[in-house]
Amino acid sequence: MGKKIVICCDGTGNGFDKVSEESNVAKLYSSLQIGPGQVAYYHPGVGTMGDPNARGFVSKHLSKLRGLAFGNGLLRNVGDAYRYLMDNYEDGDEIYLFGFSRGAFTVRALASLINVFGLLCHGNHGAIPYILDMYSRRSRDAKGRIKQFSSDEVFKWQFSHANPVKIKFCGLWDTVASYGWIYDPITLPFLGMNPIIEVGRHAVSIHERRCFYQDNLWGEARSPQDFRQVWFAGVHSDIGGSYPEETSGLSKIALEWMMVEAIAHGLEVNDYKAKIVLGKCSAFPRLEGLPEYVAPDANAKQHFSLNGIWWACEFLPQQDPHVDKKKYILPMGRDRVIPPNSFIHQSVVESNWKPKSLPAHQVEPWVPLGAIPDRGVAHNLLAAD
């Protein structure tokens, strides 16, 4: 039996430098059981480190800004994660992907890259820049679908693993709709449906309204794929974490949900560490610098992200994400659109943060760590007034 390989890609400006403000990706990584049977890789978010070749304070900060505005660093981040997989993957291994915000975009791009070109066999480091370049230049036909070229399949046959490489589990926290605020370096193929992902879980924010953080939902899964997108109360980082620990009760709900789902599909976590980051027990002996982790709390503080410069950005024309044709609008802090019959987490229904109106939906049960999710208990609800 093969091992498990876990890839964790963090969101904008996230990392390990502030333990008290870690994202759910970092907390999940900290909870993993690492050993011969499961190895893991963590990458901090774009805008965290800047270009490693940049010299000096000003150059470093300019490279971070380029990453935020133009998506600089996306292909490098995808390439780094791809290289780790190439060096560690053997036939029979299972791949788990996790990401928040732009990190979620990154792991979806990684899965897309593997779908198009396969996973290169060990030692082919020199070919990675080549496939990244080909990937970034993929063109679209008149219907907006990514073109597949015969050369892709030939390349896959020549240089990649003969047995198809699948993604066992892909867990996302609030994927952003674009990587660069001003320009996107790639158009993501297989965005709506990637056939190599077996199980997908996506925690989505109900209350985020910033135009640069528009939701990026999956499309319909194809049998036997198992995809589920669940909406949670709170803004972007109330879902994926990175607010100060004492105000992270909402994000812990989405973290616990993801842990439970991933464990049910084979991910190995250290039960003691998982309980610590979920605020269900304290570390002993006490570690200096380790925060007092809070527990999941449906009525914890909900943050407000649409302020300051973010509100000024709402007066910049943006492409409407809900229409096929290129139509530009002034966002003006528009609410996100929850599709009918979506899954709404039980914590939303029971909390003070329930929206004034919800479409007809299904309730996703709140399953605590250590329990097994029962898919038979979700039930339909009519639209709420």
Coordinates of C-alpha atoms in Angstrom, one line a residue:
M1 CA 0.0 0.0 0.0
G2 CA 1.3 3.4 -0.9
K3 CA 1.8 6.5 1.2
K4 CA -0.2 9.7 1.5
I5 CA 1.2 13.0 0.1
V6 CA -0.3 16.1 1.5
I7 CA 0.1 19.5 -0.3
C8 CA -0.9 22.6 1.7
C9 CA -0.9 26.0 0.0
D10 CA -1.7 29.1 2.0
G11 CA -3.5 32.3 1.1
T12 CA -2.4 35.9 0.6
G13 CA 0.3 37.0 3.1
N14 CA -0.2 33.9 5.3
G15 CA 2.6 31.8 6.8
F16 CA 4.1 30.7 10.1
D17 CA 5.6 34.1 11.2
K18 CA 2.6 34.9 13.5
V19 CA 1.4 31.8 15.3
S20 CA -1.5 33.6 16.8
E21 CA -2.8 34.6 13.4
E22 CA -2.3 31.4 11.4
S23 CA -4.7 30.3 8.7
N24 CA -6.7 27.1 8.7
V25 CA -4.1 25.7 6.2
A26 CA -1.3 26.2 8.6
K27 CA -3.4 24.8 11.5
L28 CA -4.3 21.7 9.4
Y29 CA -0.6 21.2 8.5
S30 CA 0.4 21.5 12.1
S31 CA -2.1 18.7 13.0
L32 CA -0.9 16.2 10.4
Q33 CA 0.6 12.9 11.3
I34 CA 3.9 12.9 9.6
G35 CA 6.0 9.7 9.0
P36 CA 6.8 7.0 6.5
G37 CA 3.1 6.5 5.7
Q38 CA 2.3 10.2 5.2
V39 CA 4.5 13.1 4.1
A40 CA 3.5 16.8 3.7
Y41 CA 4.5 20.0 2.0
Y42 CA 3.5 23.6 3.1
H43 CA 3.8 26.7 1.0
P44 CA 3.2 30.2 2.4
G45 CA 0.8 32.5 0.4
V46 CA 1.6 34.8 -2.4
G47 CA 2.7 38.2 -1.1
T48 CA 4.3 36.6 1.9
M49 CA 7.9 36.2 0.9
G50 CA 8.2 38.1 -2.4
D51 CA 10.6 37.1 -5.1
P52 CA 13.5 35.1 -3.6
N53 CA 15.8 36.8 -6.0
A54 CA 14.8 40.3 -5.0
R55 CA 17.5 42.3 -3.2
G56 CA 16.9 44.9 -0.5
F57 CA 13.8 46.1 1.4
V58 CA 12.2 48.1 -1.4
S59 CA 12.7 45.3 -4.0
K60 CA 11.2 42.7 -1.7
H61 CA 8.1 44.8 -1.0
L62 CA 7.6 45.7 -4.7
S63 CA 7.8 42.0 -5.6
K64 CA 5.1 41.3 -2.9
L65 CA 2.9 44.0 -4.5
R66 CA 3.4 42.6 -7.9
G67 CA 2.3 39.2 -6.6
L68 CA -0.9 40.7 -5.2
A69 CA -1.8 42.9 -8.2
F70 CA -0.6 40.9 -11.1
G71 CA -0.5 37.3 -9.8
N72 CA 3.3 37.2 -10.0
G73 CA 4.5 34.0 -8.3
L74 CA 1.5 31.8 -9.1
L75 CA 3.4 29.6 -11.7
R76 CA 6.4 29.5 -9.4
N77 CA 4.2 28.3 -6.5
V78 CA 2.5 25.7 -8.7
G79 CA 5.9 24.6 -10.0
D80 CA 7.3 24.2 -6.4
A81 CA 4.3 22.0 -5.3
Y82 CA 4.5 20.0 -8.6
R83 CA 8.2 19.5 -8.0
Y84 CA 7.6 18.1 -4.5
L85 CA 5.0 15.7 -5.9
M86 CA 7.3 14.6 -8.7
D87 CA 10.1 13.9 -6.3
N88 CA 8.0 12.0 -3.8
Y89 CA 5.2 10.3 -5.7
E90 CA 5.2 6.6 -6.5
D91 CA 2.5 4.5 -8.1
G92 CA -0.1 3.7 -5.5
D93 CA 0.3 6.8 -3.5
E94 CA -2.7 9.0 -2.6
I95 CA -2.6 12.8 -3.0
Y96 CA -4.4 15.3 -0.7
L97 CA -4.5 19.0 -1.6
F98 CA -5.5 21.8 0.7
G99 CA -5.6 25.6 0.1
F100 CA -7.1 28.9 1.2
S101 CA -7.9 31.9 -0.9
R102 CA -5.1 32.2 -3.6
G103 CA -3.7 29.0 -2.1
A104 CA -6.9 27.3 -3.0
F105 CA -6.5 28.7 -6.5
T106 CA -3.0 27.4 -6.5
V107 CA -3.9 23.8 -5.7
R108 CA -6.7 23.8 -8.2
A109 CA -4.1 25.0 -10.8
L110 CA -1.8 22.2 -9.6
A111 CA -4.5 19.6 -10.1
S112 CA -5.3 21.1 -13.5
L113 CA -1.6 20.9 -14.5
I114 CA -1.5 17.2 -13.6
N115 CA -4.7 16.6 -15.5
V116 CA -3.3 18.2 -18.7
F117 CA 0.3 16.9 -18.6
G118 CA 0.3 14.1 -16.0
L119 CA 2.9 13.9 -13.3
L120 CA 6.5 13.8 -14.6
C121 CA 8.6 10.8 -13.6
H122 CA 11.4 11.3 -11.1
G123 CA 14.3 13.5 -12.1
N124 CA 12.7 15.5 -14.8
H125 CA 13.2 18.9 -13.1
G126 CA 14.3 20.5 -16.3
A127 CA 10.9 19.8 -17.9
I128 CA 8.9 21.6 -15.3
P129 CA 9.5 25.2 -16.7
Y130 CA 8.5 23.8 -20.1
I131 CA 5.1 22.5 -19.0
L132 CA 4.4 25.6 -16.9
D133 CA 5.1 27.7 -20.0
M134 CA 2.8 25.6 -22.1
Y135 CA 0.2 25.6 -19.4
S136 CA 0.2 29.4 -19.1
R137 CA -0.3 29.8 -22.8
R138 CA -3.4 27.6 -23.1
S139 CA -5.9 29.2 -25.5
R140 CA -9.7 29.3 -25.4
D141 CA -12.1 28.5 -28.2
A142 CA -15.1 30.7 -29.0
K143 CA -17.2 29.0 -26.3
G144 CA -14.7 29.8 -23.6
R145 CA -13.5 26.2 -23.1
I146 CA -9.8 25.3 -22.8
K147 CA -8.5 23.7 -25.9
Q148 CA -6.8 20.3 -25.5
F149 CA -3.9 19.7 -27.9
S150 CA -2.7 16.4 -29.2
S151 CA 0.8 17.4 -28.1
D152 CA -0.4 17.4 -24.5
E153 CA -1.3 13.7 -24.6
V154 CA 2.0 12.9 -26.5
F155 CA 4.0 14.7 -23.8
K156 CA 2.1 12.9 -21.1
W157 CA 2.8 9.5 -22.8
Q158 CA 6.5 10.3 -23.2
F159 CA 7.5 11.8 -19.9
S160 CA 4.8 11.2 -17.2
H161 CA 3.8 8.3 -15.0
A162 CA 2.1 5.6 -17.2
N163 CA -0.6 4.9 -14.6
P164 CA -3.0 7.9 -14.3
V165 CA -2.4 10.1 -11.3
K166 CA -5.5 11.0 -9.3
I167 CA -6.2 13.5 -6.5
K168 CA -7.7 11.5 -3.6
F169 CA -9.0 14.6 -1.8
C170 CA -9.0 18.4 -2.5
G171 CA -10.0 20.6 0.3
L172 CA -10.5 24.4 -0.2
W173 CA -11.4 27.3 1.9
D174 CA -13.0 30.2 -0.1
T175 CA -11.2 30.1 -3.4
V176 CA -10.8 33.5 -5.0
A177 CA -12.1 34.1 -8.5
S178 CA -8.9 35.6 -9.8
Y179 CA -5.2 35.3 -8.8
G180 CA -4.1 38.9 -9.6
W181 CA -6.2 41.9 -8.6
I182 CA -5.4 43.6 -11.9
Y183 CA -4.2 40.8 -14.2
D184 CA -4.3 37.0 -14.1
P185 CA -1.2 35.2 -15.3
I186 CA -3.2 32.1 -16.4
T187 CA -6.7 31.1 -17.3
L188 CA -7.5 28.0 -15.2
P189 CA -8.5 25.0 -17.3
F190 CA -10.9 22.5 -15.8
L191 CA -12.1 25.0 -13.3
G192 CA -15.6 23.8 -13.1
M193 CA -14.9 20.1 -13.2
N194 CA -11.5 18.4 -13.0
P195 CA -11.9 14.6 -13.7
I196 CA -8.8 13.5 -11.7
I197 CA -10.2 14.8 -8.4
E198 CA -12.1 12.0 -6.6
V199 CA -13.3 13.9 -3.5
G200 CA -13.7 17.7 -3.3
R201 CA -14.7 19.8 -0.3
H202 CA -15.1 23.6 -0.5
A203 CA -15.9 25.9 2.4
V204 CA -17.4 29.1 1.0
S205 CA -18.0 32.5 2.7
I206 CA -21.6 33.9 2.8
H207 CA -20.7 37.4 4.0
E208 CA -17.6 38.4 2.0
R209 CA -18.4 41.3 -0.3
R210 CA -15.1 42.7 -1.6
C211 CA -14.9 42.7 -5.4
F212 CA -11.3 41.3 -5.3
Y213 CA -12.5 38.3 -3.3
Q214 CA -15.3 37.0 -5.5
D215 CA -16.3 33.4 -4.9
N216 CA -15.0 30.8 -7.3
L217 CA -17.3 27.8 -7.1
W218 CA -16.9 24.3 -8.5
G219 CA -19.3 23.1 -11.2
E220 CA -21.3 19.9 -11.2
A221 CA -19.3 16.8 -10.4
R222 CA -19.5 13.7 -12.6
S223 CA -20.2 10.3 -11.2
P224 CA -18.3 8.8 -9.3
Q225 CA -16.8 12.1 -8.2
D226 CA -17.9 13.3 -4.7
F227 CA -17.9 17.1 -4.6
R228 CA -19.5 19.2 -1.9
Q229 CA -19.5 23.0 -1.4
V230 CA -20.8 24.3 1.9
W231 CA -21.5 27.9 2.8
F232 CA -20.4 29.2 6.2
A233 CA -21.1 32.5 8.1
G234 CA -18.4 35.1 8.0
V235 CA -16.2 37.0 5.6
H236 CA -13.2 35.5 3.7
S237 CA -10.9 35.0 6.7
D238 CA -13.7 34.0 9.0
I239 CA -13.7 30.9 6.7
G240 CA -10.0 30.3 6.0
G241 CA -8.6 31.8 9.2
S242 CA -5.7 34.3 9.8
Y243 CA -7.5 36.6 12.2
P244 CA -6.1 36.9 15.8
E245 CA -6.7 33.6 17.6
E246 CA -9.0 35.1 20.2
T247 CA -11.5 36.1 17.5
S248 CA -11.2 32.9 15.4
G249 CA -14.2 31.0 16.6
L250 CA -16.0 31.2 13.3
S251 CA -13.1 30.0 11.2
K252 CA -12.7 27.0 13.5
I253 CA -16.1 25.7 12.3
A254 CA -14.8 25.5 8.8
L255 CA -11.5 24.0 10.0
E256 CA -13.3 21.3 12.0
W257 CA -15.6 20.5 9.1
M258 CA -12.7 20.1 6.7
M259 CA -10.7 17.9 9.1
V260 CA -13.7 15.6 9.7
E261 CA -14.3 15.3 5.9
A262 CA -10.6 14.6 5.1
I263 CA -10.2 12.1 7.9
A264 CA -13.3 10.3 6.6
H265 CA -11.4 9.9 3.3
G266 CA -8.1 8.7 4.8
L267 CA -6.1 11.7 5.9
E268 CA -4.1 11.0 9.0
V269 CA -4.0 13.6 11.7
N270 CA -2.4 13.7 15.2
D271 CA -5.5 13.6 17.4
Y272 CA -3.8 15.5 20.2
K273 CA -2.6 18.3 18.0
A274 CA -5.9 18.5 16.2
K275 CA -7.8 18.9 19.5
I276 CA -5.4 21.6 20.6
V277 CA -5.8 23.8 17.5
L278 CA -9.6 23.3 17.7
G279 CA -9.6 24.5 21.3
K280 CA -10.8 21.2 22.7
C281 CA -7.8 20.8 25.0
S282 CA -4.6 22.7 26.0
A283 CA -1.1 21.8 25.1
F284 CA 0.9 20.2 28.0
P285 CA 3.5 21.0 28.8
R286 CA 2.7 24.6 28.0
L287 CA 4.8 25.9 25.0
E288 CA 5.9 29.5 25.2
G289 CA 4.5 31.5 22.3
L290 CA 1.7 29.0 21.6
P291 CA -1.6 30.8 21.7
E292 CA -4.6 29.6 23.8
Y293 CA -6.6 28.2 20.9
V294 CA -10.4 28.9 20.8
A295 CA -13.0 26.4 20.0
P296 CA -15.5 26.5 17.1
D297 CA -18.3 29.0 18.0
A298 CA -21.3 29.8 15.8
N299 CA -21.8 33.1 17.6
A300 CA -18.1 34.3 17.7
K301 CA -17.1 37.6 16.4
Q302 CA -17.8 38.1 12.7
H303 CA -15.3 40.5 11.1
F304 CA -16.1 43.3 8.6
S305 CA -13.7 43.3 5.6
L306 CA -15.2 45.9 3.3
N307 CA -13.6 49.0 4.8
G308 CA -10.9 51.6 4.0
I309 CA -9.1 51.0 0.7
W310 CA -11.3 48.0 0.0
W311 CA -14.4 50.2 -0.1
A312 CA -12.7 52.5 -2.5
C313 CA -12.0 49.6 -4.8
E314 CA -15.7 49.0 -5.1
F315 CA -15.9 52.0 -7.5
L316 CA -13.5 50.3 -10.0
P317 CA -15.3 48.6 -12.9
Q318 CA -15.1 44.8 -12.6
Q319 CA -16.2 42.0 -14.9
D320 CA -19.5 40.5 -13.7
P321 CA -18.7 36.9 -12.7
H322 CA -22.3 35.8 -13.0
V323 CA -22.8 36.3 -16.7
D324 CA -21.1 34.5 -19.7
K325 CA -20.5 37.6 -21.8
K326 CA -17.9 40.2 -20.7
K327 CA -20.0 42.7 -18.9
Y328 CA -18.5 45.3 -16.5
I329 CA -20.2 46.6 -13.5
L330 CA -19.4 48.8 -10.4
P331 CA -19.4 46.2 -7.6
M332 CA -20.5 48.6 -4.8
G333 CA -20.1 45.9 -2.2
R334 CA -22.6 43.5 -3.7
D335 CA -23.6 40.4 -1.7
R336 CA -22.5 37.0 -2.9
V337 CA -25.1 35.0 -4.7
I338 CA -25.9 31.6 -3.1
P339 CA -27.2 29.2 -5.7
P340 CA -30.5 27.4 -4.9
N341 CA -30.3 24.1 -3.2
S342 CA -26.8 24.8 -1.8
F343 CA -25.5 23.3 1.4
I344 CA -25.6 25.7 4.3
H345 CA -23.7 24.7 7.4
Q346 CA -25.8 24.0 10.5
S347 CA -23.9 26.6 12.4
V348 CA -25.3 29.3 10.1
V349 CA -28.9 28.3 10.8
E350 CA -28.3 28.2 14.6
S351 CA -26.2 31.4 14.8
N352 CA -26.8 35.2 15.1
W353 CA -25.2 35.6 11.7
K354 CA -28.0 34.0 9.6
P355 CA -28.6 36.2 6.5
K356 CA -31.9 38.0 6.2
S357 CA -32.9 35.7 3.3
L358 CA -31.6 32.3 2.2
P359 CA -32.6 30.4 -1.0
A360 CA -34.0 27.0 -0.8
H361 CA -31.1 25.0 0.6
Q362 CA -29.9 21.9 2.4
V363 CA -28.4 21.9 5.9
E364 CA -24.9 20.4 6.3
P365 CA -24.9 18.8 9.7
W366 CA -22.3 20.0 12.3
V367 CA -20.2 16.9 12.9
P368 CA -17.6 17.2 15.7
L369 CA -14.0 15.9 15.3
G370 CA -13.9 12.2 16.0
A371 CA -17.3 11.5 14.5
I372 CA -18.0 10.2 11.0
P373 CA -20.2 12.4 8.7
D374 CA -23.5 10.8 7.8
R375 CA -24.6 11.9 4.4
G376 CA -28.1 10.6 5.0
V377 CA -29.1 13.3 7.5
A378 CA -28.8 16.4 5.2
H379 CA -32.3 17.7 4.4
N380 CA -33.9 20.2 2.1
L381 CA -35.3 23.5 3.4
L382 CA -37.4 26.0 1.6
A383 CA -36.2 29.5 1.1
A384 CA -36.1 31.5 4.3
D385 CA -37.8 34.9 4.6

